[in-house]
XYZ file of C-alpha atoms in Angstrom:
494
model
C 112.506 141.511 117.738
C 114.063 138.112 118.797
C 116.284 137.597 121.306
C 117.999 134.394 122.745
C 119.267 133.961 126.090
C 121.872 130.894 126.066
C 121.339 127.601 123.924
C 118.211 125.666 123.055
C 119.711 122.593 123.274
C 120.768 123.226 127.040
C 118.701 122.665 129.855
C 117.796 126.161 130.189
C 116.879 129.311 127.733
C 114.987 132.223 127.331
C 112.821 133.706 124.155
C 112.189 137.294 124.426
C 109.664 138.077 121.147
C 107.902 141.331 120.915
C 108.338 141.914 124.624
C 106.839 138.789 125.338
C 108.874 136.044 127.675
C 108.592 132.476 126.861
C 110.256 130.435 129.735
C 111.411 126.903 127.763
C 113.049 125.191 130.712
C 113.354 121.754 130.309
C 112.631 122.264 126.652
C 113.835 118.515 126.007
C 112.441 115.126 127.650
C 115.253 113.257 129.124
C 116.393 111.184 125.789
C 117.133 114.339 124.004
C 119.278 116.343 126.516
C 121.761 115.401 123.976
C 120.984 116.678 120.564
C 123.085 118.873 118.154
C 122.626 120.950 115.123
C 124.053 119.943 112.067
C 123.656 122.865 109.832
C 124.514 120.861 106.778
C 121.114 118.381 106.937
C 118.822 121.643 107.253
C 117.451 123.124 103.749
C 114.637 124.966 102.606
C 112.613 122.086 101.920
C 112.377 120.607 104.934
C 111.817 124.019 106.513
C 108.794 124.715 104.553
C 107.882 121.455 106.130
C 108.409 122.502 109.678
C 106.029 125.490 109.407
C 103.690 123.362 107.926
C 103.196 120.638 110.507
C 103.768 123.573 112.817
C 100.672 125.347 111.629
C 98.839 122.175 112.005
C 100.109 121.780 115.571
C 99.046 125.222 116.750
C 95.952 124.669 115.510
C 95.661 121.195 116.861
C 96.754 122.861 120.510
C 93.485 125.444 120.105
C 91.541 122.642 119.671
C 93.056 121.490 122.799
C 92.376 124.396 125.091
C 89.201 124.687 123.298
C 88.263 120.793 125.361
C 90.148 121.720 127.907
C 87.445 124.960 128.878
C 85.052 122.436 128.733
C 85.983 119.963 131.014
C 84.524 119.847 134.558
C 87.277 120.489 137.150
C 86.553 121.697 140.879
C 82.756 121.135 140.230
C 82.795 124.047 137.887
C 83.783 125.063 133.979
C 86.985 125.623 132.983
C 85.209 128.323 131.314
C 83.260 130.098 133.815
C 86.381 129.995 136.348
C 87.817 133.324 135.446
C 91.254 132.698 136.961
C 91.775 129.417 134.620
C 90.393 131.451 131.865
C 93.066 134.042 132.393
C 95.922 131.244 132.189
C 94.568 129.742 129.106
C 94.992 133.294 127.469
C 98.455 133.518 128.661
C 98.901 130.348 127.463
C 97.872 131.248 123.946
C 100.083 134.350 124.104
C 103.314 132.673 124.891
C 102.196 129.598 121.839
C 101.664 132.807 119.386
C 105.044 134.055 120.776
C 106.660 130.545 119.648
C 104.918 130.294 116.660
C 105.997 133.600 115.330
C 109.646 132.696 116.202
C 109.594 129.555 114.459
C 108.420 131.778 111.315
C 110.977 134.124 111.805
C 113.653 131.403 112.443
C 112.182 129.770 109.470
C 112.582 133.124 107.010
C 116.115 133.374 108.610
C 117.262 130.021 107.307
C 115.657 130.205 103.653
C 117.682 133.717 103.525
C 121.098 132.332 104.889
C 120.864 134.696 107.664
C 120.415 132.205 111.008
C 122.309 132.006 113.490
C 123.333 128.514 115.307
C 121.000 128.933 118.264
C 118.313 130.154 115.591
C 118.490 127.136 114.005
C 118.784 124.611 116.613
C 115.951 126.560 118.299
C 113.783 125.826 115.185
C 114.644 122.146 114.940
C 113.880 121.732 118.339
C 110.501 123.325 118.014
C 110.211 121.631 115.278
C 110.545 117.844 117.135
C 109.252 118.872 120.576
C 106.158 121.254 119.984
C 103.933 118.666 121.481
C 106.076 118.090 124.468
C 106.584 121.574 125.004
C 102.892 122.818 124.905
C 102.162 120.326 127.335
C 104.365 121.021 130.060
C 103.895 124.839 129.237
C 100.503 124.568 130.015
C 100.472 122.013 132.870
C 102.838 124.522 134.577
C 100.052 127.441 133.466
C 97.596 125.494 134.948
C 99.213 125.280 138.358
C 100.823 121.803 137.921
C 104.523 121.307 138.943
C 106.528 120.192 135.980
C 105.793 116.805 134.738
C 102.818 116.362 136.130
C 100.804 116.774 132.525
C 97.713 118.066 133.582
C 97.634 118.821 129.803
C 98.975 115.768 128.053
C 101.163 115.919 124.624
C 99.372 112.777 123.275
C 96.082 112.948 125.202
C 95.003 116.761 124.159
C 97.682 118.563 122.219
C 97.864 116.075 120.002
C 94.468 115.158 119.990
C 92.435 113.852 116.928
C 95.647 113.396 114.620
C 98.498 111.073 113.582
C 101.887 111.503 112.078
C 99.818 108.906 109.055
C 97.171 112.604 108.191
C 99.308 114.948 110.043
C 102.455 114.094 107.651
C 100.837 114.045 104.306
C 99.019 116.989 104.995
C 101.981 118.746 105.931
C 103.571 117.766 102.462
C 101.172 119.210 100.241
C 100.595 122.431 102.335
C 104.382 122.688 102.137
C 103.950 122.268 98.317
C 101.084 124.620 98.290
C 102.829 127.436 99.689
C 106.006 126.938 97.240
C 103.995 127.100 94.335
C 101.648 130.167 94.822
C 104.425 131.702 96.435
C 107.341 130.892 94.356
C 106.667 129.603 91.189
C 103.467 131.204 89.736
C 105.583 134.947 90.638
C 108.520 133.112 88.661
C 106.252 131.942 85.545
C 104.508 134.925 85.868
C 107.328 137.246 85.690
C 108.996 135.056 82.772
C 105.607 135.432 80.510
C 105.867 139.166 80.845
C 109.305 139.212 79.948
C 108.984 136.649 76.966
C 105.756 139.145 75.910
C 107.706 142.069 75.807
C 109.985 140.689 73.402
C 107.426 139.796 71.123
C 105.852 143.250 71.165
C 109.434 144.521 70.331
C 110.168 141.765 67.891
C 106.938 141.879 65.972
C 108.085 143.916 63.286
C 110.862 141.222 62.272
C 110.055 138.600 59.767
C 112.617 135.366 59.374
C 112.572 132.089 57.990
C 110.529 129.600 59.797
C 111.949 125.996 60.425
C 110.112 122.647 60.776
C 112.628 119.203 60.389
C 115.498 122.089 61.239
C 114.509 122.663 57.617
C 113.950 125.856 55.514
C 109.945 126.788 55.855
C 107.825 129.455 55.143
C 108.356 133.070 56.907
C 107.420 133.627 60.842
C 108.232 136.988 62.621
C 110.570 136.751 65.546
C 108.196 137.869 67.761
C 105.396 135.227 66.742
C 107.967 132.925 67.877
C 108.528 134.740 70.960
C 104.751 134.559 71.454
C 105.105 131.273 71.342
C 107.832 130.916 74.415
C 105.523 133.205 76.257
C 102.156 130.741 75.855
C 103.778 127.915 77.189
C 104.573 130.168 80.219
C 101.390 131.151 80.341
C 99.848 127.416 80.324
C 102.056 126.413 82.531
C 100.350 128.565 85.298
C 97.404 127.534 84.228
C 99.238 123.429 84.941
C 99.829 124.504 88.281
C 96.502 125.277 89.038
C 95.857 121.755 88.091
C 98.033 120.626 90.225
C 97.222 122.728 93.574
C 93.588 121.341 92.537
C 94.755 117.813 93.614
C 97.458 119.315 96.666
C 93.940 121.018 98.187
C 92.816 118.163 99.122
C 94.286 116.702 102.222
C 94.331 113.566 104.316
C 94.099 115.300 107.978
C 91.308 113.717 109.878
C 92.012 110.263 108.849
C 94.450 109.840 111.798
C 95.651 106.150 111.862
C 94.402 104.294 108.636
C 92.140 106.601 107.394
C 88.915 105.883 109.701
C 89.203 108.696 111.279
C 89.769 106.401 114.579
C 89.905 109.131 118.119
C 89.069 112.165 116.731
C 86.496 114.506 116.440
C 84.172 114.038 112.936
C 84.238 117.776 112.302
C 88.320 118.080 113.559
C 89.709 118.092 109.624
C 87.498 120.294 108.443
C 87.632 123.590 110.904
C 91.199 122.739 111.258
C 91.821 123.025 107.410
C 89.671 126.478 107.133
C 91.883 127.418 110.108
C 94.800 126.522 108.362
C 94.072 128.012 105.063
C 93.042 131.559 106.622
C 96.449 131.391 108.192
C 98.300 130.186 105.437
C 96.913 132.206 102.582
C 96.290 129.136 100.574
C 92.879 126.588 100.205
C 92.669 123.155 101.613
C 90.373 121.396 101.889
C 88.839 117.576 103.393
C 89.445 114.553 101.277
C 86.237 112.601 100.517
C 88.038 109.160 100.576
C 90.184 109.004 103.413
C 91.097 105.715 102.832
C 92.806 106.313 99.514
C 94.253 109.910 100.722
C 96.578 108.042 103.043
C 96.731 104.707 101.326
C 98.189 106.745 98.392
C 100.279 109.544 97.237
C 98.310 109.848 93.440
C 98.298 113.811 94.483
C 101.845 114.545 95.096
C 102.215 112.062 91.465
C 99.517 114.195 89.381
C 101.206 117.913 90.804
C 105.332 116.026 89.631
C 103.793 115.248 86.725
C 102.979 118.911 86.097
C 105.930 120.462 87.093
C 107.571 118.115 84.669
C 105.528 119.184 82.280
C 106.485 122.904 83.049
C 110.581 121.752 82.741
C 109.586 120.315 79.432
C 108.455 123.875 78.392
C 111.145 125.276 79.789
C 113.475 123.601 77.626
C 112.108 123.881 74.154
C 112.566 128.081 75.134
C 115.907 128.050 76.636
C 117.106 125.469 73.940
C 115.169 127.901 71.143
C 117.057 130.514 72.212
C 120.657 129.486 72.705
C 120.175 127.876 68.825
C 118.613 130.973 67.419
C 121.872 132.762 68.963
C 123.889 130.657 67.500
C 127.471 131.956 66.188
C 127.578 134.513 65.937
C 129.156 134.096 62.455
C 128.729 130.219 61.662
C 125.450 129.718 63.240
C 122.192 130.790 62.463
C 122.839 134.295 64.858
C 119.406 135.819 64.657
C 119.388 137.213 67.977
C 122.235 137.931 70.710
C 122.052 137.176 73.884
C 123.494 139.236 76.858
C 127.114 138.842 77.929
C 126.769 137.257 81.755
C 130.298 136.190 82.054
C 133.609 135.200 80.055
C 132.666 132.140 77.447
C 136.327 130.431 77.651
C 139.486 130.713 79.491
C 141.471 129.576 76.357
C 139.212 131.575 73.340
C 138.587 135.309 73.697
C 135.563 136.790 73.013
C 133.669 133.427 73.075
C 130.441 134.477 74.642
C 128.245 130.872 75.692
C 124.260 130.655 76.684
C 125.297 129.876 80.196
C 121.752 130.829 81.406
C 119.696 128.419 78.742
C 121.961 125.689 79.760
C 120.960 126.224 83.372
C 117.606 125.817 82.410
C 118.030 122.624 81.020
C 120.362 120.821 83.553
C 117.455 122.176 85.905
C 114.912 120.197 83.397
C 117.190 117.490 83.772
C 117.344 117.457 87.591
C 112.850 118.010 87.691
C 112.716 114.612 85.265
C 114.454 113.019 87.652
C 112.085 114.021 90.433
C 109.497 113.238 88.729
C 110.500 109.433 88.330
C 111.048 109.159 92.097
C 108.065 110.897 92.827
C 106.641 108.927 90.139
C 108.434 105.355 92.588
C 107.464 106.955 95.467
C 103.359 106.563 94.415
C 104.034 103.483 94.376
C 105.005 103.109 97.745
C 101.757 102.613 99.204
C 101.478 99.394 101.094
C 97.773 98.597 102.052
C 96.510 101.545 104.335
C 99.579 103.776 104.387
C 102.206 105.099 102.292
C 105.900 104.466 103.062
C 107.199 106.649 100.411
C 106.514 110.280 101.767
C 109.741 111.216 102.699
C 111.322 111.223 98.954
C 108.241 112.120 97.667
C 108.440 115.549 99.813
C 111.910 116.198 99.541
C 111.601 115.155 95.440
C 108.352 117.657 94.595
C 109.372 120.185 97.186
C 112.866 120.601 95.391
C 111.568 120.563 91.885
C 109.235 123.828 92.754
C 112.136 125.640 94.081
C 114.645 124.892 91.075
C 112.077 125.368 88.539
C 111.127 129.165 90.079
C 114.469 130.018 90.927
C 115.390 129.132 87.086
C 112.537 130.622 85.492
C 113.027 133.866 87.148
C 116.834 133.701 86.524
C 116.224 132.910 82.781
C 113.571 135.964 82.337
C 116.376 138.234 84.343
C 119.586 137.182 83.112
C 118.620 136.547 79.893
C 115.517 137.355 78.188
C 115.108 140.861 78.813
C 118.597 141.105 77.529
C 118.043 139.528 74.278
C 118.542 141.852 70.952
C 117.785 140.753 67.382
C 120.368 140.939 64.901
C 119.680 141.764 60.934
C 120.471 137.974 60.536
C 116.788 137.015 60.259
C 115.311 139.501 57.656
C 118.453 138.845 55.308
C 118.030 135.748 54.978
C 114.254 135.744 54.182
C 114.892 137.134 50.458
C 117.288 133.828 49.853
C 115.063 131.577 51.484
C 113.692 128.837 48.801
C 110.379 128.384 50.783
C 109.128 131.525 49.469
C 108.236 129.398 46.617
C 105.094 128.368 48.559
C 103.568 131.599 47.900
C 103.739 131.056 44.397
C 102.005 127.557 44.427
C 97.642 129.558 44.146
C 99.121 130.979 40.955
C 100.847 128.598 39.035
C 100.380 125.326 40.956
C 102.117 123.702 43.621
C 104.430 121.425 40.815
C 105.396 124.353 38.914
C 106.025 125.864 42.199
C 108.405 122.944 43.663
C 110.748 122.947 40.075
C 111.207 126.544 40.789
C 112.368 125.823 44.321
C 114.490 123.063 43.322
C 115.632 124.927 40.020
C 116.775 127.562 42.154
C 118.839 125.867 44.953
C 120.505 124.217 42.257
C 121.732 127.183 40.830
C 122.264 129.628 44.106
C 119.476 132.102 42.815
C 116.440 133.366 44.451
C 113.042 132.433 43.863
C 112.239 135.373 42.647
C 115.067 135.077 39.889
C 114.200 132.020 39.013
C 110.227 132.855 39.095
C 110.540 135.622 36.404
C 112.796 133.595 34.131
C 110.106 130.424 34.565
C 107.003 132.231 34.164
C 104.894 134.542 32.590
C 104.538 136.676 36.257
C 104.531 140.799 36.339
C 107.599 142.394 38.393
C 104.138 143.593 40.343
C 102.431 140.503 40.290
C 105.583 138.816 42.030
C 106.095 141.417 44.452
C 102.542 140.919 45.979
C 103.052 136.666 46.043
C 106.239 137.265 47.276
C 105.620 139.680 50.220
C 107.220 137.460 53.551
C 104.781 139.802 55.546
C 101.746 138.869 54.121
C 103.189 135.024 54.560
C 102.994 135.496 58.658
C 99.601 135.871 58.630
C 96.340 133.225 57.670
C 95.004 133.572 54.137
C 95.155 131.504 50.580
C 96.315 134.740 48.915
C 100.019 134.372 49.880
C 99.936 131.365 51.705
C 98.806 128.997 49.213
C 97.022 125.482 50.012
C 97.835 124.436 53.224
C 99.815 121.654 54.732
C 102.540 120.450 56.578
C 105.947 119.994 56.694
């Protein structure tokens, strides 16, 4: 349980966490005795950002107190003098205190439930961790306060730069979004969009290609359809976390790696991935990990990609609903709210056309991400900030859509009779005559008979020499949904 004792931007507060007291005098150097919150610039974004580099940070300040037991002091070990040895533990007790506060201030503002002091607690944290572990642990150490014993630059911050730290931070952030965000979303949306086909299956209409007339599909084929590109766009992401695995900690300044230890990215990024729940992993190339941003570019590219799919289903949909008397009305959608303050009854695909303005808003992204790449001016990359905020938003609109689409929507969505009563009048039927008496005989039929508002199948037994039976078996829409030159006829397009 959390509990604050006056205001973190004062001189003086208390963290109680689990029983646990975390003293945070002096939380602020001298040149930030000032700050303020302003709720308004804090968003989920950027806190997924702040646990990020905060995970980095703790385990940067383990690697600290990892040198620090090594160091000769008093002609002895850190590590063999039990005393110091006990201090470094309490140490790490009161940093795990901290860092599980920052996660729970971090939930707390992602649910709308923070308070002010919360908040400006977490933002705080956020800008001062360095400062604060140091003093914390000079004081630990018997030091009086400010005489860093343990130094913010010097050991917590120790082997990394804001140039590794930064990037890194940006595609862990992104990391976490998608496996815990979007995939659930797209997940949850292919489930729903497979259900429907299951239940649709049954239904044969007429297909369309050119918004044109074409041979019969069943519903539910074309809800298997919607569902596939759900399905492959999982699959995208894991493209895309492919290239956000690798990371540019280690390369601190410029990519040489420059004042830190050769092995420091690689235990910290195991560390980091145990704690995080999700792999990365050492670039190979520094040089062009930092120099560049060609990951964050490759995973925007795929989450475009993923809004394009999203949009041929929601804009499927809200067409096939069309109407429901003057359009093409082969399914209804549910009712989520009043369609028009001036036409009663009007019922509108409010939830399809929240889809697409979310499309509309990931394409957009995508081009600044897509500017942002090229950002990268010799050994660093200027760019990151728009990048992050540009990627970062893009995986939380697309998963809050999808899921909203799959739960306001789809698992609503009813067929009408529409569909099948229109299959009998459709003059694409005529394809199925074309293995038995030719594809030109075929095509006069079809033309004969939208001439003259019959049927095929009129027009077939007045044109040729075909049984009642022999018609019924060409002319079966079933047998049209499925592959075969029976029905089918020669294939080809259009």
């Amino acid at each position: 349980m959390l509990n604050l004792q006056g205001c973190p931007w004062r001189d003086t507060a208390t963290i109680y966490f689990d029983n646990v007291k975390v003293p945070v005098e002096n939380l602020l150097g001298e040149e930030n005795q000032g700050f303020k919150v302003f709720l308004n610039n804090l968003n989920a974004e950027r806190m997924s950002m702040i646990v990020a580099m905060e995970a980095n940070s703790r385990v940067c300040l383990e690697e600290a107190v990892n040198w620090a037991q090594q160091r000769k002091t008093f002609g002895k070990r850190l590590a063999d003098h039990q005393v110091i040895r006990h201090k470094i533990a309490e140490m790490k007790q009161r940093i795990n205190a901290c860092q599980a506060m920052i996660i729970h201030c971090t939930r707390e503002v992602m649910e709308g439930t923070a308070k002010p002091a919360d908040i400006g607690l977490l933002k705080v944290m956020a800008s001062q961790t360095m400062e604060y572990c140091a003093r914390e642990a000079s004081q630990i150490l018997g030091g009086d306060l400010g005489s860093r014993l343990v130094h913010p630059n010097d050991h917590v911050n120790m082997g990394q730069s804001s140039n590794d730290v930064i990037p890194t931070s940006i595609h862990l952030a992104a990391l976490l979004s998608i496996k815990e965000d979007l995939i659930p979303s797209l997940e949850f949306l292919a489930y729903e969009l497979n259900k429907k086909s299951d239940e649709f299956w049954p239904i044969v209409k007429t297909g369309r290609t050119h918004l044109q007339d074409a041979t019969p599909v069943r519903l539910g084929q074309e809800f298997k359809g919607f569902a596939g590109q759900a399905e492959y766009s999982v699959q995208r992401l894991e493209r895309a976390q492919g290239a956000l695995a690798e990371v540019a900690l280690g390369g601190t300044a410029v990519g040489t790696g420059v004042n830190t230890h050769e092995e420091f990215s690689s235990r910290t990024c195991k560390t980091v991935s145990d704690a995080s729940g999700v792999l990365i992993k050492e670039t190979g190339n520094h040089f062009q990990a930092q120099a560049s941003l060609d990951g964050l570019v490759e995973a925007s590219g795929e989450l475009k990609t993923i809004a394009i799919s999203l949009h041929k289903i929601a804009n499927d949909i809200r067409f096939i609903a069309s109407g429901p008397r003057a359009g093409l009305g082969e399914i209804s959608l549910p009712e989520v709210q009043p369609g028009s303050s001036i036409m009663p009854g009007k019922i509108n695909p409010v939830i399809s056309e929240s889809v697409i303005q979310v499309v509309a808003q990931v394409v957009g992204n995508d081009a600044s991400v897509t500017l942002a790449g090229q950002g990268g001016y010799f050994e660093l990359n200027t760019m990151m900030p728009v990048a992050a905020h540009n990627i970062l938003q893009s995986i939380s609109l697309l998963a809050a859509s999808a899921h909203n689409f799959a739960d306001q929507c789809v698992q609503g969505i009813t067929a009408t009779t529409q569909g099948p009563d229109m299959v009998e009048k459709g003059l694409m039927l005529g394809t199925a005559l074309a293995p038995a008496i030719g594809y030109d005989a075929a095509a006069s039929i079809a033309k004969e008979a939208s001439a003259k508002g019959t049927t095929i199948r009129e027009m077939a037994k007045e044109k040729t020499e075909l049984s009642d039976a022999e018609l019924d078996a060409l002319l079966k829409p079933e047998s049209m949904t499925e592959p075969g030159i029976g029905a089918g006829g020669p294939a080809g397009g259009g």
